[in-house]
Coordinates of C-alpha atoms in Angstrom, one line a residue:
Chain A
M660 CA 21.0 -13.7 6.0
G661 CA 17.9 -15.6 6.8
D662 CA 17.6 -15.0 10.5
P663 CA 15.6 -12.0 11.5
P664 CA 16.8 -9.9 14.4
D665 CA 15.6 -11.6 17.6
R666 CA 14.5 -9.1 20.2
S667 CA 13.2 -10.1 23.5
F668 CA 11.2 -7.9 25.9
S669 CA 10.9 -7.8 29.6
D670 CA 7.4 -8.4 31.2
A671 CA 7.0 -4.7 31.9
E672 CA 8.0 -3.9 28.3
E673 CA 5.5 -6.4 26.9
E674 CA 2.8 -4.8 29.0
I675 CA 3.7 -1.4 27.7
L676 CA 3.7 -2.6 24.2
R677 CA 0.3 -4.3 24.6
A678 CA -1.0 -1.0 26.1
T679 CA 0.5 0.8 23.0
Y680 CA -1.5 -1.5 20.8
S681 CA -4.7 -0.7 22.7
A682 CA -4.0 3.0 22.6
L683 CA -3.3 2.8 18.8
R684 CA -6.5 1.0 18.2
E685 CA -8.4 3.6 20.1
H686 CA -6.8 6.9 19.1
G687 CA -4.9 6.1 15.9
Y688 CA -1.2 7.0 15.3
A689 CA -1.6 10.8 14.9
D690 CA -3.3 11.2 18.3
L691 CA -1.2 8.7 20.2
T692 CA 0.5 10.2 23.2
I693 CA 2.6 8.7 26.0
K694 CA -0.2 9.9 28.4
R695 CA -2.8 7.8 26.5
I696 CA -0.4 4.8 26.5
A697 CA 0.1 5.2 30.3
E698 CA -3.6 5.3 30.8
E699 CA -3.9 1.9 29.0
Y700 CA -0.9 0.6 31.0
G701 CA -2.6 1.7 34.2
K702 CA 0.5 3.5 35.4
S703 CA 2.1 6.9 35.3
T704 CA 3.8 8.4 32.2
A705 CA 7.0 8.3 34.3
A706 CA 6.6 4.5 34.4
V707 CA 6.5 4.4 30.6
H708 CA 9.4 6.8 30.2
Y709 CA 11.5 4.6 32.6
H710 CA 11.5 2.1 29.7
Y711 CA 11.2 4.4 26.7
D712 CA 12.6 7.9 26.5
T713 CA 10.6 9.1 23.6
K714 CA 7.4 8.2 21.8
E715 CA 9.5 7.4 18.7
E716 CA 11.6 5.0 20.6
L717 CA 8.5 3.3 22.0
L718 CA 6.9 3.0 18.6
A719 CA 10.1 1.6 17.1
A720 CA 10.0 -1.1 19.9
F721 CA 6.3 -1.6 19.1
L722 CA 7.2 -2.3 15.5
D723 CA 9.9 -4.8 16.7
Y724 CA 7.3 -6.4 18.9
I725 CA 4.6 -6.9 16.3
L726 CA 7.0 -7.8 13.4
Q727 CA 8.7 -10.3 15.8
R728 CA 5.3 -11.9 16.5
F729 CA 4.6 -12.0 12.8
V730 CA 7.9 -13.7 12.2
D731 CA 7.0 -16.2 14.9
T732 CA 3.8 -17.2 13.1
I733 CA 5.8 -17.6 9.9
H734 CA 8.1 -20.0 11.8
E735 CA 5.1 -22.1 12.7
V736 CA 4.9 -23.2 9.1
E737 CA 6.7 -26.4 9.4
T738 CA 5.9 -28.3 6.2
T739 CA 8.8 -28.6 3.7
D740 CA 6.6 -29.5 0.7
P741 CA 7.1 -26.4 -1.6
N742 CA 3.5 -26.2 -2.8
E743 CA 2.0 -26.6 0.6
R744 CA 4.6 -24.4 2.3
L745 CA 4.0 -21.5 -0.1
T746 CA 0.2 -21.8 0.4
L747 CA 0.6 -21.7 4.2
L748 CA 3.0 -18.7 4.0
L749 CA 0.6 -16.8 1.8
D750 CA -2.2 -17.6 4.2
Q751 CA -0.2 -16.2 7.1
L752 CA 0.6 -13.1 5.1
L753 CA -3.0 -12.5 4.0
V754 CA -5.7 -14.6 5.6
E755 CA -4.5 -14.2 9.2
L756 CA -4.6 -10.4 8.9
E757 CA -8.4 -10.5 8.8
D758 CA -8.4 -10.7 12.6
H759 CA -6.2 -7.6 12.9
L760 CA -7.8 -5.0 10.7
D761 CA -7.4 -2.2 13.2
L762 CA -3.7 -3.0 13.5
L763 CA -3.4 -2.5 9.7
V764 CA -4.7 1.1 10.1
A765 CA -2.0 1.9 12.6
I766 CA 0.7 0.1 10.6
L767 CA -0.2 2.0 7.4
E768 CA 0.2 5.3 9.3
M769 CA 3.6 4.2 10.5
R770 CA 4.5 3.0 7.0
S771 CA 3.6 6.4 5.6
Q772 CA 6.0 8.0 8.0
A773 CA 8.9 5.8 6.9
P774 CA 10.4 8.5 4.7
Y775 CA 10.6 10.8 7.7
E776 CA 11.4 8.2 10.5
A777 CA 14.6 6.2 9.9
A778 CA 13.8 3.9 12.8
F779 CA 10.5 2.9 11.1
A780 CA 12.0 2.6 7.6
E781 CA 14.7 0.3 8.9
R782 CA 12.2 -2.1 10.6
F783 CA 9.9 -2.3 7.6
E784 CA 12.8 -2.9 5.3
Q785 CA 14.2 -5.6 7.6
N786 CA 10.9 -7.3 7.9
D787 CA 10.3 -7.2 4.1
E788 CA 13.8 -8.5 3.5
Y789 CA 13.1 -11.5 5.8
V790 CA 9.7 -12.4 4.3
R791 CA 11.0 -12.2 0.8
Y792 CA 13.9 -14.4 1.9
M793 CA 11.3 -17.0 3.1
L794 CA 9.3 -16.8 -0.1
R795 CA 12.4 -16.9 -2.3
T796 CA 13.7 -20.0 -0.5
V797 CA 10.6 -22.0 -0.9
I798 CA 10.3 -21.0 -4.5
A799 CA 13.9 -22.0 -5.3
D800 CA 13.3 -25.3 -3.5
G801 CA 10.2 -25.9 -5.6
I802 CA 12.2 -25.3 -8.8
R803 CA 14.8 -27.8 -7.6
Q804 CA 12.1 -30.3 -6.9
G805 CA 10.5 -29.7 -10.3
V806 CA 7.2 -28.4 -9.1
F807 CA 7.9 -24.8 -10.1
D808 CA 9.0 -23.7 -13.5
D809 CA 12.8 -23.4 -13.8
D810 CA 12.4 -20.2 -15.9
I811 CA 11.3 -18.4 -12.8
D812 CA 13.5 -15.9 -11.0
P813 CA 12.8 -16.6 -7.3
E814 CA 13.8 -13.1 -6.4
H815 CA 11.3 -11.5 -8.7
A816 CA 8.6 -14.0 -7.8
A817 CA 9.0 -13.2 -4.1
G818 CA 8.8 -9.5 -4.9
A819 CA 5.7 -10.1 -7.0
L820 CA 3.9 -11.9 -4.1
M821 CA 4.9 -9.2 -1.6
T822 CA 3.6 -6.5 -4.0
I823 CA 0.2 -8.4 -3.9
V824 CA 0.4 -8.6 -0.1
D825 CA 1.2 -4.9 0.4
G826 CA -1.5 -3.9 -2.1
A827 CA -4.0 -5.8 -0.1
R828 CA -2.9 -4.3 3.2
T829 CA -3.1 -0.8 1.8
R830 CA -6.5 -1.4 0.0
T831 CA -8.0 -2.9 3.2
V832 CA -7.3 0.4 5.1
V833 CA -7.7 3.1 2.4
L834 CA -10.9 1.7 0.8
D835 CA -12.2 0.2 4.1
D836 CA -12.6 -3.0 2.1
A837 CA -12.4 -6.2 4.1
D838 CA -12.7 -8.2 0.8
A839 CA -9.3 -6.7 -0.3
L840 CA -7.5 -9.5 1.5
A841 CA -9.6 -12.2 -0.2
T842 CA -9.1 -10.7 -3.6
A843 CA -5.3 -10.6 -3.0
R844 CA -5.3 -14.2 -1.7
R845 CA -7.0 -15.3 -4.9
T846 CA -4.6 -13.2 -7.0
A847 CA -1.6 -14.7 -5.3
E848 CA -3.0 -18.2 -5.9
E849 CA -3.6 -17.5 -9.6
Y850 CA 0.0 -16.2 -9.8
V851 CA 1.4 -19.3 -8.1
D852 CA -0.9 -21.7 -10.2
T853 CA -0.2 -20.1 -13.6
V854 CA 3.1 -18.3 -13.4
L855 CA 5.1 -20.5 -11.0
R856 CA 3.7 -24.0 -11.1
V857 CA 4.7 -26.3 -14.0
D858 CA 1.6 -27.8 -15.7
D859 CA 0.6 -31.2 -14.3
Chain B
M1076 CA -21.2 4.8 -13.8
G1077 CA -18.1 5.3 -15.9
D1078 CA -17.6 9.0 -15.9
P1079 CA -15.6 10.3 -13.0
P1080 CA -16.7 13.5 -11.3
D1081 CA -15.4 16.4 -13.4
R1082 CA -14.2 19.3 -11.3
S1083 CA -12.8 22.4 -12.8
F1084 CA -10.7 24.9 -11.0
S1085 CA -10.3 28.7 -11.4
D1086 CA -6.8 30.0 -12.3
A1087 CA -6.3 31.2 -8.7
E1088 CA -7.4 27.8 -7.4
E1089 CA -5.0 26.0 -9.8
E1090 CA -2.2 28.2 -8.6
I1091 CA -2.9 27.4 -4.9
L1092 CA -3.1 23.7 -5.7
R1093 CA 0.2 23.8 -7.5
A1094 CA 1.6 25.7 -4.5
T1095 CA 0.2 22.9 -2.3
Y1096 CA 2.0 20.3 -4.4
S1097 CA 5.3 22.2 -3.9
A1098 CA 4.7 22.6 -0.1
L1099 CA 3.9 18.9 0.2
R1100 CA 7.0 17.9 -1.7
E1101 CA 9.1 20.2 0.6
H1102 CA 7.5 19.7 4.0
G1103 CA 5.5 16.5 3.8
Y1104 CA 1.9 16.1 4.8
A1105 CA 2.4 16.1 8.6
D1106 CA 4.2 19.5 8.5
L1107 CA 2.0 21.1 5.9
T1108 CA 0.4 24.4 7.0
I1109 CA -1.6 27.1 5.2
K1110 CA 1.3 29.4 6.0
R1111 CA 3.7 27.2 4.1
I1112 CA 1.3 26.9 1.2
A1113 CA 0.8 30.7 1.1
E1114 CA 4.6 31.1 1.0
E1115 CA 4.8 28.9 -2.1
Y1116 CA 1.8 30.7 -3.5
G1117 CA 3.6 34.1 -2.9
K1118 CA 0.6 35.6 -1.3
S1119 CA -0.9 35.9 2.2
T1120 CA -2.6 33.2 4.1
A1121 CA -5.8 35.3 3.8
A1122 CA -5.5 34.9 0.1
V1123 CA -5.5 31.1 0.5
H1124 CA -8.3 31.2 3.0
Y1125 CA -10.4 33.3 0.6
H1126 CA -10.6 30.1 -1.6
Y1127 CA -10.4 27.4 1.1
D1128 CA -11.7 27.7 4.6
T1129 CA -9.6 24.9 6.2
K1130 CA -6.5 22.9 5.4
E1131 CA -8.8 19.8 5.1
E1132 CA -10.9 21.5 2.5
L1133 CA -7.8 22.6 0.6
L1134 CA -6.3 19.1 0.7
A1135 CA -9.6 17.5 -0.5
A1136 CA -9.5 19.9 -3.4
F1137 CA -5.9 19.0 -4.0
L1138 CA -6.9 15.3 -4.2
D1139 CA -9.6 16.2 -6.7
Y1140 CA -7.0 18.1 -8.7
I1141 CA -4.4 15.3 -8.9
L1142 CA -6.9 12.5 -9.3
Q1143 CA -8.5 14.5 -12.1
R1144 CA -5.2 15.0 -13.8
F1145 CA -4.6 11.2 -13.5
V1146 CA -8.0 10.5 -15.0
D1147 CA -7.1 12.9 -17.9
T1148 CA -4.0 10.8 -18.6
I1149 CA -6.1 7.6 -18.6
H1150 CA -8.4 9.3 -21.2
E1151 CA -5.4 9.8 -23.5
V1152 CA -5.3 6.0 -24.0
E1153 CA -7.3 6.0 -27.3
T1154 CA -6.6 2.6 -28.7
T1155 CA -9.5 0.1 -28.6
D1156 CA -7.5 -3.1 -29.1
P1157 CA -7.9 -4.9 -25.7
N1158 CA -4.4 -6.2 -25.4
E1159 CA -2.8 -2.9 -26.4
R1160 CA -5.3 -0.8 -24.3
L1161 CA -4.7 -2.9 -21.2
T1162 CA -0.9 -2.6 -21.7
L1163 CA -1.2 1.2 -22.0
L1164 CA -3.5 1.5 -19.0
L1165 CA -1.0 -0.4 -16.8
D1166 CA 1.8 1.8 -18.1
Q1167 CA -0.2 4.8 -17.0
L1168 CA -0.9 3.3 -13.6
L1169 CA 2.7 2.2 -13.0
V1170 CA 5.4 3.4 -15.3
E1171 CA 4.3 7.1 -15.5
L1172 CA 4.5 7.3 -11.7
E1173 CA 8.3 7.0 -11.9
D1174 CA 8.4 10.8 -12.5
H1175 CA 6.3 11.6 -9.5
L1176 CA 7.9 9.7 -6.6
D1177 CA 7.7 12.6 -4.2
L1178 CA 4.0 12.9 -4.9
L1179 CA 3.6 9.2 -3.9
V1180 CA 5.0 10.0 -0.4
A1181 CA 2.4 12.7 0.2
I1182 CA -0.4 10.5 -1.3
L1183 CA 0.5 7.6 1.0
E1184 CA 0.2 9.9 4.0
M1185 CA -3.2 11.1 2.9
R1186 CA -4.2 7.5 2.1
S1187 CA -3.2 6.5 5.7
Q1188 CA -5.6 9.2 7.0
A1189 CA -8.6 7.9 5.0
P1190 CA -10.0 6.1 8.1
Y1191 CA -10.1 9.5 9.9
E1192 CA -10.9 11.9 7.1
A1193 CA -14.1 11.1 5.3
A1194 CA -13.3 13.6 2.5
F1195 CA -10.1 11.8 1.7
A1196 CA -11.7 8.3 1.9
E1197 CA -14.5 9.4 -0.5
R1198 CA -12.0 10.6 -3.1
F1199 CA -9.7 7.6 -3.0
E1200 CA -12.8 5.3 -3.3
Q1201 CA -14.2 7.2 -6.2
N1202 CA -10.9 7.2 -8.0
D1203 CA -10.4 3.4 -7.4
E1204 CA -13.9 2.7 -8.6
Y1205 CA -13.3 4.6 -11.8
V1206 CA -9.9 3.0 -12.6
R1207 CA -11.4 -0.5 -11.9
Y1208 CA -14.3 0.4 -14.2
M1209 CA -11.8 1.2 -17.0
L1210 CA -9.9 -2.0 -16.4
R1211 CA -13.0 -4.2 -16.1
T1212 CA -14.4 -2.7 -19.3
V1213 CA -11.3 -3.5 -21.4
I1214 CA -11.0 -7.0 -19.9
A1215 CA -14.7 -7.7 -20.7
D1216 CA -14.2 -6.4 -24.2
G1217 CA -11.1 -8.7 -24.6
I1218 CA -13.3 -11.7 -23.5
R1219 CA -15.9 -10.8 -26.1
Q1220 CA -13.2 -10.5 -28.8
G1221 CA -11.8 -13.9 -27.7
V1222 CA -8.3 -12.6 -26.7
F1223 CA -8.9 -13.1 -23.0
D1224 CA -10.1 -16.3 -21.4
D1225 CA -13.9 -16.4 -20.9
D1226 CA -13.5 -18.1 -17.5
I1227 CA -12.2 -14.8 -16.2
D1228 CA -14.3 -12.6 -13.9
P1229 CA -13.5 -9.1 -15.1
E1230 CA -14.4 -7.6 -11.7
H1231 CA -11.9 -9.8 -9.9
A1232 CA -9.2 -9.3 -12.6
A1233 CA -9.5 -5.5 -12.3
G1234 CA -9.2 -5.8 -8.5
A1235 CA -6.2 -8.1 -8.9
L1236 CA -4.4 -5.6 -11.1
M1237 CA -5.3 -2.7 -8.8
T1238 CA -3.9 -4.7 -5.8
I1239 CA -0.6 -5.0 -7.7
V1240 CA -0.7 -1.2 -8.5
D1241 CA -1.4 -0.2 -4.9
G1242 CA 1.3 -2.7 -3.6
A1243 CA 3.8 -1.0 -5.9
R1244 CA 2.8 2.5 -4.8
T1245 CA 3.2 1.5 -1.1
R1246 CA 6.4 -0.3 -1.5
T1247 CA 8.0 2.5 -3.5
V1248 CA 7.5 4.8 -0.5
V1249 CA 7.9 2.6 2.5
L1250 CA 10.9 0.7 1.2
D1251 CA 12.3 3.7 -0.7
D1252 CA 12.6 1.3 -3.6
A1253 CA 12.4 2.8 -7.0
D1254 CA 12.4 -0.7 -8.5
A1255 CA 9.1 -1.6 -6.9
L1256 CA 7.2 0.0 -9.8
A1257 CA 9.2 -2.1 -12.4
T1258 CA 8.6 -5.3 -10.3
A1259 CA 4.9 -4.6 -10.3
R1260 CA 4.8 -3.8 -14.0
R1261 CA 6.4 -7.1 -14.7
T1262 CA 4.0 -8.9 -12.3
A1263 CA 1.0 -7.3 -13.9
E1264 CA 2.3 -8.4 -17.3
E1265 CA 2.8 -11.9 -16.1
Y1266 CA -0.8 -11.9 -14.7
V1267 CA -2.2 -10.6 -18.0
D1268 CA -0.1 -13.0 -20.1
T1269 CA -0.8 -16.2 -18.1
V1270 CA -4.1 -15.7 -16.3
L1271 CA -6.0 -13.5 -18.7
R1272 CA -4.8 -14.1 -22.2
V1273 CA -5.9 -17.2 -24.1
D1274 CA -2.9 -19.2 -25.4
D1275 CA -2.0 -18.4 -29.0

């Protein structure tokens, strides 16, 4: 446990996945077709099908691609101080999303299909598992260092923070509320400050 | 502000909306058709169309129907003690959902379509506005009575609790995790106990 699946993509695949992103932003998930992706790619649908047999296969690869990029940004958090590290992780999970609101729309559509698309469900579960592992680890480390309360269950606290993160992602899209991320960031900070952190 | 839109339904409409619920549970949102709803209703598609011109109109009425039932359960919370009232409201928002997991799947699909379907967006926004109003009111009342900290912004605290609620709803569906509601209930309780409540 701990290492997320590392998938690499050829240059052509990366180009197709970037075209998928553009097509998703423009048409949304429900109206996404290989034809529209091919148009963004600037090549034929056959050129897309050469790499991905079906739309589902392509979208599963797309999820691998964006979740991998997300994991990469998490890896950029290099500090080992528990307080600072947890703050930066929560920033990555919430603040950074402000630049990708249209991606959140497409992701929520794919999330809502998880009960019907095993390939989607698997990827969302894997990603959640990995992010909770990162959070749990820094919380457990903070407990050992005496900065977080030793009554805390790191597993629960990681789930609590991810509940806040997922709530913000959903509310941003459904309520078309760009402030939802800021509300969640403040809520996560209150949770860390009052539930996790030992009083100074 | 305060009172949600009150919609009443004829007996035939209620029967169709209950049939819609069954059809949604069985087929999911993406594969829902008037034909399938008519099959559950036990009448012709014409009989459905007599009440609802389009599938979108029927689904908007379905949202009114379930959100109205949800508001009714909130109205059942009669206690005026702020601590107790907030606990019961959070139970309604989280614990009660455990009996309606398949409804959560259909609701998340409709939520994900809010950016494309104005009729859905409007209803989700109205419902959220109303629930936040109920939460904000009990929190403000608790501040006046001295049981909640007077540094709290009731508007933010209500948004924080709804972020936790929406996170739980999404995680229950996407991660197929029935424990997500219990994790969120505990998180909301920690938030109330440590952020809102004044120390005894």
